[in-house]
Tab-separated table of N, CA and C in Angstrom:
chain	number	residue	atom	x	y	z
A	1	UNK	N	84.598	76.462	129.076
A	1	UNK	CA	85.263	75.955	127.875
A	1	UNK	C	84.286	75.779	126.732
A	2	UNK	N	83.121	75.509	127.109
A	2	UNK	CA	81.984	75.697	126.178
A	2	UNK	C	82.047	76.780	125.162
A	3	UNK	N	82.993	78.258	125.569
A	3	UNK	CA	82.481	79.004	124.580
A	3	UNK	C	83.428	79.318	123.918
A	4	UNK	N	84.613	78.483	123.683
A	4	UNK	CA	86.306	78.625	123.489
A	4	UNK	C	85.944	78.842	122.152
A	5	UNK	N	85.415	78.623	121.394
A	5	UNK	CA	85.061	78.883	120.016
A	5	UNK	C	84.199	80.414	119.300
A	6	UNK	N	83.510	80.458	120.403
A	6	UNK	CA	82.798	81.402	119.993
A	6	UNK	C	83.494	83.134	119.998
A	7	UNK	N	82.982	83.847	119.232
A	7	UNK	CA	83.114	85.534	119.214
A	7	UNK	C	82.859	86.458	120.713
A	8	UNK	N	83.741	86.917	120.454
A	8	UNK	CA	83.682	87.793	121.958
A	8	UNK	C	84.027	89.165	121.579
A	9	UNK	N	83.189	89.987	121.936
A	9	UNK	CA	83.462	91.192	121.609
A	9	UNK	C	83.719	92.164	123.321
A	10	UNK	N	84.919	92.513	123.652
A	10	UNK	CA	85.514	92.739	124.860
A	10	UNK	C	85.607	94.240	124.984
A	11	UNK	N	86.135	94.698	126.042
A	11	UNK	CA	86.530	96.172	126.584
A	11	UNK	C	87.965	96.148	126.129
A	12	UNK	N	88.490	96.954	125.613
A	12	UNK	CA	90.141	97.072	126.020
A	12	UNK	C	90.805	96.632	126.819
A	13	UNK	N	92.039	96.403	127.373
A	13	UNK	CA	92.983	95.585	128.408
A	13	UNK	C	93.278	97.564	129.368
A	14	UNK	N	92.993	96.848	130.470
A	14	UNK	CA	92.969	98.632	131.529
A	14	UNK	C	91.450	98.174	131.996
A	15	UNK	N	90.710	98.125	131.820
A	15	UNK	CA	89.274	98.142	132.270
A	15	UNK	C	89.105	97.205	132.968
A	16	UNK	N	88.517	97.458	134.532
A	16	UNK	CA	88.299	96.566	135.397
A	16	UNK	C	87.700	95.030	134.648
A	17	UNK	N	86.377	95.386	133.673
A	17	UNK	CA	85.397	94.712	133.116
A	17	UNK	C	86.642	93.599	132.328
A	18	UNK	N	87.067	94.155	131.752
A	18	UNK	CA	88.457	93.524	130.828
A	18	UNK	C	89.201	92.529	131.683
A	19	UNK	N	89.780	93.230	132.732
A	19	UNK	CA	90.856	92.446	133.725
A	19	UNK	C	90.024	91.174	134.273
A	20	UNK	N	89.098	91.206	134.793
A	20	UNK	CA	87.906	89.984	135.203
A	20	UNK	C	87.677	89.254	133.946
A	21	UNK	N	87.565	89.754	132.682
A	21	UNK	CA	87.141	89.317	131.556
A	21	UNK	C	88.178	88.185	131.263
A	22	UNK	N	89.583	88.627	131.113
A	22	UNK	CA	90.601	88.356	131.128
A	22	UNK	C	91.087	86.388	132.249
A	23	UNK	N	90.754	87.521	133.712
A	23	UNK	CA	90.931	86.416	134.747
A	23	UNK	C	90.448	84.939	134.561
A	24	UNK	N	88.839	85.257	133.941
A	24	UNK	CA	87.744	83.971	134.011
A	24	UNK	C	88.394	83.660	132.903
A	25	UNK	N	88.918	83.746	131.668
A	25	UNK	CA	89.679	83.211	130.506
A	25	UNK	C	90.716	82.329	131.375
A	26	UNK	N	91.786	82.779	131.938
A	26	UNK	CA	92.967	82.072	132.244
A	26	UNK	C	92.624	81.078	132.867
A	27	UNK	N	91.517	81.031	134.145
A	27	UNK	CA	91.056	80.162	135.076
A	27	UNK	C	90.476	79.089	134.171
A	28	UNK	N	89.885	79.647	132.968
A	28	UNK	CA	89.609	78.327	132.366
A	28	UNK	C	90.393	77.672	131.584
A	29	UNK	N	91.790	78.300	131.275
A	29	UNK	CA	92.599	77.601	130.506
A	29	UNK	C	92.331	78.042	128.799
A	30	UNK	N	91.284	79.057	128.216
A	30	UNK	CA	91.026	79.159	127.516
A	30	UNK	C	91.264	80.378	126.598
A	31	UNK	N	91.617	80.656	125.419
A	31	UNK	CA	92.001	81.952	124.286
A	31	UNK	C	90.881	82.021	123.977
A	32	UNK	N	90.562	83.078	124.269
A	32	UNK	CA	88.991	83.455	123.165
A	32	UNK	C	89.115	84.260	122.132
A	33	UNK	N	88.275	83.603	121.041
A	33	UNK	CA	88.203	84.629	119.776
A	33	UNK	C	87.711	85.804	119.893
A	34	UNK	N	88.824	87.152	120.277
A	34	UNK	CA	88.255	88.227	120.237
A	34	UNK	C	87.982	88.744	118.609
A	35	UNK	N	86.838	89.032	118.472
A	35	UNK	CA	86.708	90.234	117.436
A	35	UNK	C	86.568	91.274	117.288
A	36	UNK	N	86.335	91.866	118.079
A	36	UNK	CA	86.445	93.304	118.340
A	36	UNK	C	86.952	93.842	119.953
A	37	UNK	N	87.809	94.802	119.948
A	37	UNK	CA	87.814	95.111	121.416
A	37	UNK	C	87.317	97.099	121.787
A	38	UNK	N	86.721	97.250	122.031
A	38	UNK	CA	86.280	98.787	122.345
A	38	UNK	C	86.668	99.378	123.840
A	39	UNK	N	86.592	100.461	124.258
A	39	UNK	CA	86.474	101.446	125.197
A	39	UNK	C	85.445	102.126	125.884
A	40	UNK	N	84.213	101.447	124.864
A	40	UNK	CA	82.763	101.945	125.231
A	40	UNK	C	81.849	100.833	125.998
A	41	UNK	N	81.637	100.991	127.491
A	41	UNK	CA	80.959	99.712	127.617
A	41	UNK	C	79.337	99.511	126.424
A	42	UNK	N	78.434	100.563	126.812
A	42	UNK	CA	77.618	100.806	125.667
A	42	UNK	C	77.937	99.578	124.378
A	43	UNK	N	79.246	100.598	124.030
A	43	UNK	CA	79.311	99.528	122.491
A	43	UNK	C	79.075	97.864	122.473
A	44	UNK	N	79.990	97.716	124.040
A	44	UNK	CA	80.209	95.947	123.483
A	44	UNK	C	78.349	95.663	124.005
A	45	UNK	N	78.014	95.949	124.571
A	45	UNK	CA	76.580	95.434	124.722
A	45	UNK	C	75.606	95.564	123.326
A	46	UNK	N	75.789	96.889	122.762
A	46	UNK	CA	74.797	97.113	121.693
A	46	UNK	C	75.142	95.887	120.571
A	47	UNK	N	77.170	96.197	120.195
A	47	UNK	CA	77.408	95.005	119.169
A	47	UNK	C	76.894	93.072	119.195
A	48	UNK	N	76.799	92.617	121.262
A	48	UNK	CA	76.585	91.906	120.990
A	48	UNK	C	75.053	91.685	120.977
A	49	UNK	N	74.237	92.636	121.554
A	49	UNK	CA	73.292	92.637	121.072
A	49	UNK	C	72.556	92.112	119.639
A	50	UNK	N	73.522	92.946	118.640
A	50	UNK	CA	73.443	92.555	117.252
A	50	UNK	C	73.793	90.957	116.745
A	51	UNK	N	74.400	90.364	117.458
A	51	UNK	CA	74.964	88.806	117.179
A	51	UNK	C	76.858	89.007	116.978
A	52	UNK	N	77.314	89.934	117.232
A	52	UNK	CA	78.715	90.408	117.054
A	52	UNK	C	79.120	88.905	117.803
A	53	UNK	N	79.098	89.148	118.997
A	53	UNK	CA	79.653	88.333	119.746
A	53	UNK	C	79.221	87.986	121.660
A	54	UNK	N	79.905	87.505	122.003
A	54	UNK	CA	79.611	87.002	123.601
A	54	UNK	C	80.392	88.130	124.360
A	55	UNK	N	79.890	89.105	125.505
A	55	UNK	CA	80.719	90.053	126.229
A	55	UNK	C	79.830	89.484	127.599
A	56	UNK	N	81.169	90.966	128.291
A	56	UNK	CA	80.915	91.211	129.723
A	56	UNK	C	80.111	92.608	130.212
A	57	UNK	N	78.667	92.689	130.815
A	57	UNK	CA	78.240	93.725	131.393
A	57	UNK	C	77.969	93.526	132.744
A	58	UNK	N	78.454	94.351	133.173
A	58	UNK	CA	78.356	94.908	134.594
A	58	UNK	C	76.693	94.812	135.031
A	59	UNK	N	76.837	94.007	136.172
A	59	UNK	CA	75.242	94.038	136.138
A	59	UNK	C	74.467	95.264	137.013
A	60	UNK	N	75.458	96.644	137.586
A	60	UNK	CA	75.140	97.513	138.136
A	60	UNK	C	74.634	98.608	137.036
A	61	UNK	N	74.953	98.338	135.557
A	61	UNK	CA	74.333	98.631	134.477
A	61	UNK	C	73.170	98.624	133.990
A	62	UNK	N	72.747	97.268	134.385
A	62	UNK	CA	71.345	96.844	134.416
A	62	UNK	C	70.680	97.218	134.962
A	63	UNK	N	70.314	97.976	135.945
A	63	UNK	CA	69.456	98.169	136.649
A	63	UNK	C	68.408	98.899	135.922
A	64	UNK	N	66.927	98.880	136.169
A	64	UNK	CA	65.847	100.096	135.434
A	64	UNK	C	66.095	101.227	136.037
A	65	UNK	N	66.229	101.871	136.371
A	65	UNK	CA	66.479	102.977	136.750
A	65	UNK	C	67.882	103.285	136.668
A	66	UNK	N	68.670	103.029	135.878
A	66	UNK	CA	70.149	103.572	136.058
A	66	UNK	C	69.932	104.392	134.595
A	67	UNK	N	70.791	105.689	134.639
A	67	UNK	CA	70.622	106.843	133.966
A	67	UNK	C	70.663	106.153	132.186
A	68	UNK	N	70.865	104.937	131.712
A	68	UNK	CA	71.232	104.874	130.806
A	68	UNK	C	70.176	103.542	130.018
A	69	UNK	N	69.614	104.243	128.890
A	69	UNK	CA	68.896	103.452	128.290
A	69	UNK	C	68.656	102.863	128.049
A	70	UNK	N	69.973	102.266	127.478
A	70	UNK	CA	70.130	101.471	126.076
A	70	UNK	C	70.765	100.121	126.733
A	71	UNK	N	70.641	99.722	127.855
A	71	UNK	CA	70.521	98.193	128.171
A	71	UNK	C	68.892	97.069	127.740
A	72	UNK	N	68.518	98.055	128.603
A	72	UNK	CA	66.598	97.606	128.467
A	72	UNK	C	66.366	97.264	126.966
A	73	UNK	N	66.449	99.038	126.157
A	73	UNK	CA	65.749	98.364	124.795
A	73	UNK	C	66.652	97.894	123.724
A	74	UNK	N	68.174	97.154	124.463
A	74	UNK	CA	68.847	96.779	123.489
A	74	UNK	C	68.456	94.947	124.118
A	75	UNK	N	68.060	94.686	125.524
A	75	UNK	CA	67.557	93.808	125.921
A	75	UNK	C	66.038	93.209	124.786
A	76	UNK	N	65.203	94.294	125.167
A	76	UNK	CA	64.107	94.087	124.667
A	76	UNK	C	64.068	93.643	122.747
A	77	UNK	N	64.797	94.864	122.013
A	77	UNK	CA	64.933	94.214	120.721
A	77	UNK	C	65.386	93.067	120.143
A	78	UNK	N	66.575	92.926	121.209
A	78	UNK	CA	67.659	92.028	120.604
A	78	UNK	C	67.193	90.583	121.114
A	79	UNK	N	66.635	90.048	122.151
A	79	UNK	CA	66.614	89.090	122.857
A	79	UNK	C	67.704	88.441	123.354
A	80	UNK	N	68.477	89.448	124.224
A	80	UNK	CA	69.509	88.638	124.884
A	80	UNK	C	69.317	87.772	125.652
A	81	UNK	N	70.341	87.073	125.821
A	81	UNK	CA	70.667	86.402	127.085
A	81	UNK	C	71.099	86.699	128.216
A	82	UNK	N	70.852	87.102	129.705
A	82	UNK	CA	71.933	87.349	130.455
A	82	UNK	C	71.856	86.554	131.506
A	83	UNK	N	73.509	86.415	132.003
A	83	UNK	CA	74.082	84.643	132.792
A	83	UNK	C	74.648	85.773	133.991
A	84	UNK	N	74.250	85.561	135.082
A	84	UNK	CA	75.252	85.904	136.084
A	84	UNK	C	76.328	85.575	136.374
A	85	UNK	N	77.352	85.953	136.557
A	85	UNK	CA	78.787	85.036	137.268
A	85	UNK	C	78.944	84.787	138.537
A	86	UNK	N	79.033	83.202	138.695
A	86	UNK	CA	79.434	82.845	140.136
A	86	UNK	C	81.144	83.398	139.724
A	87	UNK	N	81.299	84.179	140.065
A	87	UNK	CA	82.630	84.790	140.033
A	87	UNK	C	82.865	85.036	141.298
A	88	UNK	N	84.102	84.876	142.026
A	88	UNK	CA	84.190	86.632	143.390
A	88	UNK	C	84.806	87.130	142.728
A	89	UNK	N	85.412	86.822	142.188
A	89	UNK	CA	86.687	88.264	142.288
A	89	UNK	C	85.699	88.902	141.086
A	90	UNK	N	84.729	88.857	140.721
A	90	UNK	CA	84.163	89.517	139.964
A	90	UNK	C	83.014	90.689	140.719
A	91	UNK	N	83.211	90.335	142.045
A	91	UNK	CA	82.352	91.117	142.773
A	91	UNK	C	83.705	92.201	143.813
A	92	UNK	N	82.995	93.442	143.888
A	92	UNK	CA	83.959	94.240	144.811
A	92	UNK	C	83.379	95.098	146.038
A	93	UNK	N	84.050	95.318	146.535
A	93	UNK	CA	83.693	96.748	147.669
A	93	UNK	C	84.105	97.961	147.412
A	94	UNK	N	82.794	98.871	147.918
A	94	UNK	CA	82.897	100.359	147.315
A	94	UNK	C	82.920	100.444	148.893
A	95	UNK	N	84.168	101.918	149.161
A	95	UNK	CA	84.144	102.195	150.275
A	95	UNK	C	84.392	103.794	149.815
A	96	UNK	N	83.726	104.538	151.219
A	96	UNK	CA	83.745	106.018	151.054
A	96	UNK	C	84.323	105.933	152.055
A	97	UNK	N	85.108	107.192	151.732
A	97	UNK	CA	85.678	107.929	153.317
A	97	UNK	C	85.688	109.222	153.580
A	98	UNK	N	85.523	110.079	154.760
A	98	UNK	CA	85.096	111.051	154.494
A	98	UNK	C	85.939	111.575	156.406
A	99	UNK	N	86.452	112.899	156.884
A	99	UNK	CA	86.393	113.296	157.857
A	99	UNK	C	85.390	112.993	159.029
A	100	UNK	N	85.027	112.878	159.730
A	100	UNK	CA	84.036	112.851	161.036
A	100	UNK	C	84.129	114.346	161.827
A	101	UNK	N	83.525	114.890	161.581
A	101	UNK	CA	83.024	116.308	162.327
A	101	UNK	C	83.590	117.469	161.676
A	102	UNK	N	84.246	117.210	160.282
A	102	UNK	CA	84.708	118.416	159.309
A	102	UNK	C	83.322	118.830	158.365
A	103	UNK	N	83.278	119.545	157.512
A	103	UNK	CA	82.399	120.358	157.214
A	103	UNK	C	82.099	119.378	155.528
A	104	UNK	N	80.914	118.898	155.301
A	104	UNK	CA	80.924	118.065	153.810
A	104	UNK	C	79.907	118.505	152.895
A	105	UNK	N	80.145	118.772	151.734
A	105	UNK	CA	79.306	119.350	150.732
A	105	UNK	C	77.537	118.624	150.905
A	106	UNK	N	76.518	119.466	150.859
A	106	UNK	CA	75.567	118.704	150.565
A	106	UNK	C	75.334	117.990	149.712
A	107	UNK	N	76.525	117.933	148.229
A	107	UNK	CA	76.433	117.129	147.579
A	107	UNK	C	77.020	115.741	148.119
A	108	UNK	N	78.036	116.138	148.530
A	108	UNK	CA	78.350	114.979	149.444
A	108	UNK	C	77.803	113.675	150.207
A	109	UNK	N	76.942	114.363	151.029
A	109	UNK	CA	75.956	113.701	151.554
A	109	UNK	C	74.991	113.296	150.756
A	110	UNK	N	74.760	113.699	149.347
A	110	UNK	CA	73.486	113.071	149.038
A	110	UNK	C	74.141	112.127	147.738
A	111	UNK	N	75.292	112.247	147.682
A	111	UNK	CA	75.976	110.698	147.070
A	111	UNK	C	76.168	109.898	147.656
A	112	UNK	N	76.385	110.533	149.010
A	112	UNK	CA	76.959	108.884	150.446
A	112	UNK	C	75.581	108.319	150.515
A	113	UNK	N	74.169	108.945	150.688
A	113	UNK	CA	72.889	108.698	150.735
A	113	UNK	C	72.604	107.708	149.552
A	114	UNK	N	72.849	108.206	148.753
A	114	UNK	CA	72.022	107.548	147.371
A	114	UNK	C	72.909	106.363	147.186
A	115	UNK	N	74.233	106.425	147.290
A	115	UNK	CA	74.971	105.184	147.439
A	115	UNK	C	74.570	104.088	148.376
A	116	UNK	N	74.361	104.330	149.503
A	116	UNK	CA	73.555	103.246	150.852
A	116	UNK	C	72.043	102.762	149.985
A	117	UNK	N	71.507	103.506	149.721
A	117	UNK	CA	70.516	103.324	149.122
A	117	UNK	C	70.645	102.555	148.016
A	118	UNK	N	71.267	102.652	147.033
A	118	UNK	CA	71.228	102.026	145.656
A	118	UNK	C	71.686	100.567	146.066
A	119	UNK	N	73.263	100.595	146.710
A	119	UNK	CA	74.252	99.489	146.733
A	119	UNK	C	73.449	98.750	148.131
A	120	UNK	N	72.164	98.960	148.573
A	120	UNK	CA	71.683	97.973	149.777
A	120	UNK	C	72.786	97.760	151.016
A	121	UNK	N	73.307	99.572	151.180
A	121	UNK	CA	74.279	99.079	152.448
A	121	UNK	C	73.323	98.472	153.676
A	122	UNK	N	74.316	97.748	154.500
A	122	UNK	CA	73.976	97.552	155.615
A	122	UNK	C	75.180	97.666	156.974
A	123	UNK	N	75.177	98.916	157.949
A	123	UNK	CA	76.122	99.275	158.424
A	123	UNK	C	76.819	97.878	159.022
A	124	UNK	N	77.869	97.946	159.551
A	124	UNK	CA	78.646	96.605	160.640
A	124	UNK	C	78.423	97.334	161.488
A	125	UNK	N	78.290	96.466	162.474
A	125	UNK	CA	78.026	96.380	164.116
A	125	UNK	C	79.090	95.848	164.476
């Protein structure tokens, strides 16, 4: 409720980021001043970067090594802030599925790979 006042610059309504965006609003009982709403995650980070307003980024965005730049040196110029959410429902499961003993692209395999790898699977027993 702290930020019931403040500028929020959001994703469109359809976007997972949005729908969570959305959720943590209602749970708090609170309307936020949207001022802008976009389609680009990019955008709402760069705008609030600029002082636009308060958004939501995905923190699988963040990572240094994820194909896309312009978190880091919009981090680094701008001096953001970033707050994790004790959220769940803001957290999800990625599940693959795939045949067992049918024939799978080597690309295949080296997305199921890089996925275990990136997302820190750990099989169930």
């Amino acid at each position: 409720r702290l930020l019931e006042h403040c500028p929020f610059v959001l994703l469109k309504k359809g976007n997972r980021v949005r729908t969570i965006a959305d959720e943590i609003f209602e749970d708090a009982q609170m309307s936020p001043r949207i001022v802008l709403e976009t389609e680009n995650i990019e955008t709402v980070l760069a705008l609030s970067g600029k002082g636009m307003g308060i958004t939501f980024y995905p923190r699988m965005f963040m990572s240094p090594d994820c194909l896309s730049f312009l978190p880091q040196r919009v981090l680094e110029q701008n001096h953001l802030n970033l707050y994790a959410l004790n959220y769940t429902r803001a957290h999800g499961v990625l599940g693959i599925g795939y045949h067992k003993g049918r024939y799978m692209s080597r690309a295949a395999h080296e997305f199921i790979r890089i996925a275990k790898e990136r997302l820190d699977y750990t099989p169930k027993k």
